[in-house]
Amino acid sequence: MSQQHVAGPFDVTVTPQGQPEVRDGVTTGRMAIDKRYHGEFEGTGVGEMLSALTATEGSAGYVAIERVTGTLQGRRGSFVVQHSGTMARGAQALSISVVPDSGTGELAGIAGTMRIRIEERAHFYEFDYILPAS
């Protein structure tokens, strides 16, 4: 099993679920995530995100669970990724990892990490992964 790397653009829609709650200057909310991945991974992502936005500009955090379904370099299936992100006065830290043993179909056994890049409102993914031989 050697590590593979794929990259490409994606489109994302984030829809608030209910009203955000503001308490002691911190706004918390829950959102639905709907993604369309393009490029070396063609598929969709559906999930839920919880967020916290502080009164300090550029400081926030979020966690999300996203079920990703599609075709990865010719192999079809699904897997789940877990997001954990923070921003401390603009300095970002983001971890997106495949949930162990969440792969299905031809993606069973997948492991890996994803990175997200945003350039002029366009979104891009980079995904490093390992898959057992088919």
mmCIF file of C-alpha atoms in Angstrom:
data_model
loop_
_atom_site.group_PDB
_atom_site.id
_atom_site.type_symbol
_atom_site.label_atom_id
_atom_site.label_comp_id
_atom_site.label_asym_id
_atom_site.label_seq_id
_atom_site.Cartn_x
_atom_site.Cartn_y
_atom_site.Cartn_z
ATOM 1 C CA MET A 1 0.000 0.000 0.000
ATOM 2 C CA SER A 2 1.588 3.247 -1.104
ATOM 3 C CA GLN A 3 0.263 6.678 -0.339
ATOM 4 C CA GLN A 4 -1.701 8.309 -3.148
ATOM 5 C CA HIS A 5 -2.374 12.014 -3.699
ATOM 6 C CA VAL A 6 -5.340 13.578 -5.501
ATOM 7 C CA ALA A 7 -6.463 17.191 -5.773
ATOM 8 C CA GLY A 8 -9.151 19.290 -7.390
ATOM 9 C CA PRO A 9 -11.844 21.903 -6.885
ATOM 10 C CA PHE A 10 -15.068 21.533 -4.943
ATOM 11 C CA ASP A 11 -18.283 23.500 -4.522
ATOM 12 C CA VAL A 12 -19.847 23.839 -1.090
ATOM 13 C CA THR A 13 -23.168 25.072 0.257
ATOM 14 C CA VAL A 14 -23.530 25.615 4.010
ATOM 15 C CA THR A 15 -27.113 25.995 5.267
ATOM 16 C CA PRO A 16 -27.881 27.127 8.840
ATOM 17 C CA GLN A 17 -30.051 24.689 10.791
ATOM 18 C CA GLY A 18 -32.151 26.705 13.205
ATOM 19 C CA GLN A 19 -31.166 30.012 14.769
ATOM 20 C CA PRO A 20 -27.621 30.593 16.056
ATOM 21 C CA GLU A 21 -27.364 31.140 19.783
ATOM 22 C CA VAL A 22 -25.484 34.129 21.191
ATOM 23 C CA ARG A 23 -24.378 33.905 24.799
ATOM 24 C CA ASP A 24 -21.624 35.900 26.551
ATOM 25 C CA GLY A 25 -20.396 37.246 23.201
ATOM 26 C CA VAL A 26 -19.967 33.822 21.558
ATOM 27 C CA THR A 27 -22.231 32.724 18.698
ATOM 28 C CA THR A 28 -22.766 28.980 18.280
ATOM 29 C CA GLY A 29 -24.587 27.387 15.398
ATOM 30 C CA ARG A 30 -25.302 24.200 13.496
ATOM 31 C CA MET A 31 -25.123 23.960 9.717
ATOM 32 C CA ALA A 32 -25.774 21.377 7.004
ATOM 33 C CA ILE A 33 -22.900 20.870 4.523
ATOM 34 C CA ASP A 34 -23.485 19.928 0.872
ATOM 35 C CA LYS A 35 -20.380 19.508 -1.345
ATOM 36 C CA ARG A 36 -19.622 18.531 -4.937
ATOM 37 C CA TYR A 37 -16.060 17.295 -5.499
ATOM 38 C CA HIS A 38 -14.456 17.478 -8.955
ATOM 39 C CA GLY A 39 -11.189 16.273 -10.453
ATOM 40 C CA GLU A 40 -9.418 13.068 -9.440
ATOM 41 C CA PHE A 41 -12.203 12.489 -6.912
ATOM 42 C CA GLU A 42 -15.692 12.904 -8.366
ATOM 43 C CA GLY A 43 -18.433 12.802 -5.790
ATOM 44 C CA THR A 44 -20.494 14.403 -3.088
ATOM 45 C CA GLY A 45 -20.093 15.225 0.573
ATOM 46 C CA VAL A 46 -22.995 15.583 3.000
ATOM 47 C CA GLY A 47 -22.575 16.424 6.647
ATOM 48 C CA GLU A 48 -23.196 18.554 9.683
ATOM 49 C CA MET A 49 -21.040 21.252 11.215
ATOM 50 C CA LEU A 50 -21.057 22.867 14.646
ATOM 51 C CA SER A 51 -19.381 26.270 14.928
ATOM 52 C CA ALA A 52 -18.420 28.867 17.519
ATOM 53 C CA LEU A 53 -17.620 32.461 16.575
ATOM 54 C CA THR A 54 -16.110 34.668 19.276
ATOM 55 C CA ALA A 55 -16.335 38.428 19.676
ATOM 56 C CA THR A 56 -12.613 38.658 18.812
ATOM 57 C CA GLU A 57 -12.176 39.192 15.077
ATOM 58 C CA GLY A 58 -10.651 36.145 13.397
ATOM 59 C CA SER A 59 -11.181 33.748 16.324
ATOM 60 C CA ALA A 60 -13.552 30.825 15.829
ATOM 61 C CA GLY A 61 -13.812 27.043 15.798
ATOM 62 C CA TYR A 62 -15.735 24.285 14.085
ATOM 63 C CA VAL A 63 -16.160 20.530 14.025
ATOM 64 C CA ALA A 64 -17.927 18.524 11.331
ATOM 65 C CA ILE A 65 -18.696 14.996 10.200
ATOM 66 C CA GLU A 66 -19.032 14.537 6.428
ATOM 67 C CA ARG A 67 -20.005 11.401 4.468
ATOM 68 C CA VAL A 68 -18.141 11.438 1.153
ATOM 69 C CA THR A 69 -19.463 9.275 -1.724
ATOM 70 C CA GLY A 70 -18.082 8.919 -5.230
ATOM 71 C CA THR A 71 -15.292 7.628 -7.437
ATOM 72 C CA LEU A 72 -11.666 7.977 -6.378
ATOM 73 C CA GLN A 73 -9.261 7.149 -9.196
ATOM 74 C CA GLY A 74 -11.701 4.598 -10.643
ATOM 75 C CA ARG A 75 -12.768 3.050 -7.314
ATOM 76 C CA ARG A 76 -16.352 3.662 -6.151
ATOM 77 C CA GLY A 77 -17.582 3.810 -2.570
ATOM 78 C CA SER A 78 -17.919 6.076 0.427
ATOM 79 C CA PHE A 79 -16.098 7.072 3.597
ATOM 80 C CA VAL A 80 -16.528 9.546 6.446
ATOM 81 C CA VAL A 81 -14.203 12.441 7.266
ATOM 82 C CA GLN A 82 -13.976 14.271 10.570
ATOM 83 C CA HIS A 83 -13.122 18.008 10.543
ATOM 84 C CA SER A 84 -11.670 19.977 13.451
ATOM 85 C CA GLY A 85 -10.710 23.582 12.818
ATOM 86 C CA THR A 86 -9.730 26.618 14.834
ATOM 87 C CA MET A 87 -8.799 30.171 13.969
ATOM 88 C CA ALA A 88 -6.889 32.244 16.530
ATOM 89 C CA ARG A 89 -7.003 35.897 15.448
ATOM 90 C CA GLY A 90 -6.702 34.778 11.832
ATOM 91 C CA ALA A 91 -4.126 31.982 12.290
ATOM 92 C CA GLN A 92 -5.811 28.819 11.037
ATOM 93 C CA ALA A 93 -5.367 25.195 12.115
ATOM 94 C CA LEU A 94 -7.434 22.526 10.369
ATOM 95 C CA SER A 95 -7.386 18.742 10.630
ATOM 96 C CA ILE A 96 -9.527 16.581 8.318
ATOM 97 C CA SER A 97 -9.075 12.813 8.691
ATOM 98 C CA VAL A 98 -10.832 9.719 7.389
ATOM 99 C CA VAL A 99 -12.735 8.035 10.236
ATOM 100 C CA PRO A 100 -11.103 4.588 10.678
ATOM 101 C CA ASP A 101 -13.031 1.683 9.119
ATOM 102 C CA SER A 102 -15.654 4.003 7.570
ATOM 103 C CA GLY A 103 -14.854 3.071 3.945
ATOM 104 C CA THR A 104 -17.426 1.111 1.912
ATOM 105 C CA GLY A 105 -17.490 -0.590 -1.476
ATOM 106 C CA GLU A 106 -14.215 -0.343 -3.395
ATOM 107 C CA LEU A 107 -13.028 2.252 -0.837
ATOM 108 C CA ALA A 108 -13.206 -0.183 2.105
ATOM 109 C CA GLY A 109 -10.074 0.110 4.241
ATOM 110 C CA ILE A 110 -9.266 3.678 3.133
ATOM 111 C CA ALA A 111 -7.231 5.893 5.473
ATOM 112 C CA GLY A 112 -5.982 9.415 4.925
ATOM 113 C CA THR A 113 -6.037 13.146 5.499
ATOM 114 C CA MET A 114 -7.475 16.031 3.518
ATOM 115 C CA ARG A 115 -6.490 19.671 3.219
ATOM 116 C CA ILE A 116 -8.692 22.540 2.038
ATOM 117 C CA ARG A 117 -7.466 25.685 0.309
ATOM 118 C CA ILE A 118 -9.590 28.732 -0.504
ATOM 119 C CA GLU A 119 -8.398 31.158 -3.181
ATOM 120 C CA GLU A 120 -10.584 34.118 -4.152
ATOM 121 C CA ARG A 121 -13.703 32.286 -2.914
ATOM 122 C CA ALA A 122 -12.857 29.141 -4.944
ATOM 123 C CA HIS A 123 -12.426 25.955 -2.866
ATOM 124 C CA PHE A 124 -9.822 23.241 -3.527
ATOM 125 C CA TYR A 125 -9.075 19.913 -1.820
ATOM 126 C CA GLU A 126 -5.884 17.887 -1.529
ATOM 127 C CA PHE A 127 -6.316 14.322 -0.320
ATOM 128 C CA ASP A 128 -3.495 11.981 0.726
ATOM 129 C CA TYR A 129 -4.755 8.443 1.209
ATOM 130 C CA ILE A 130 -3.858 4.762 1.402
ATOM 131 C CA LEU A 131 -6.096 1.978 0.099
ATOM 132 C CA PRO A 132 -5.605 -1.787 0.390
ATOM 133 C CA ALA A 133 -4.895 -3.525 -2.932
ATOM 134 C CA SER A 134 -8.111 -4.518 -4.684
#
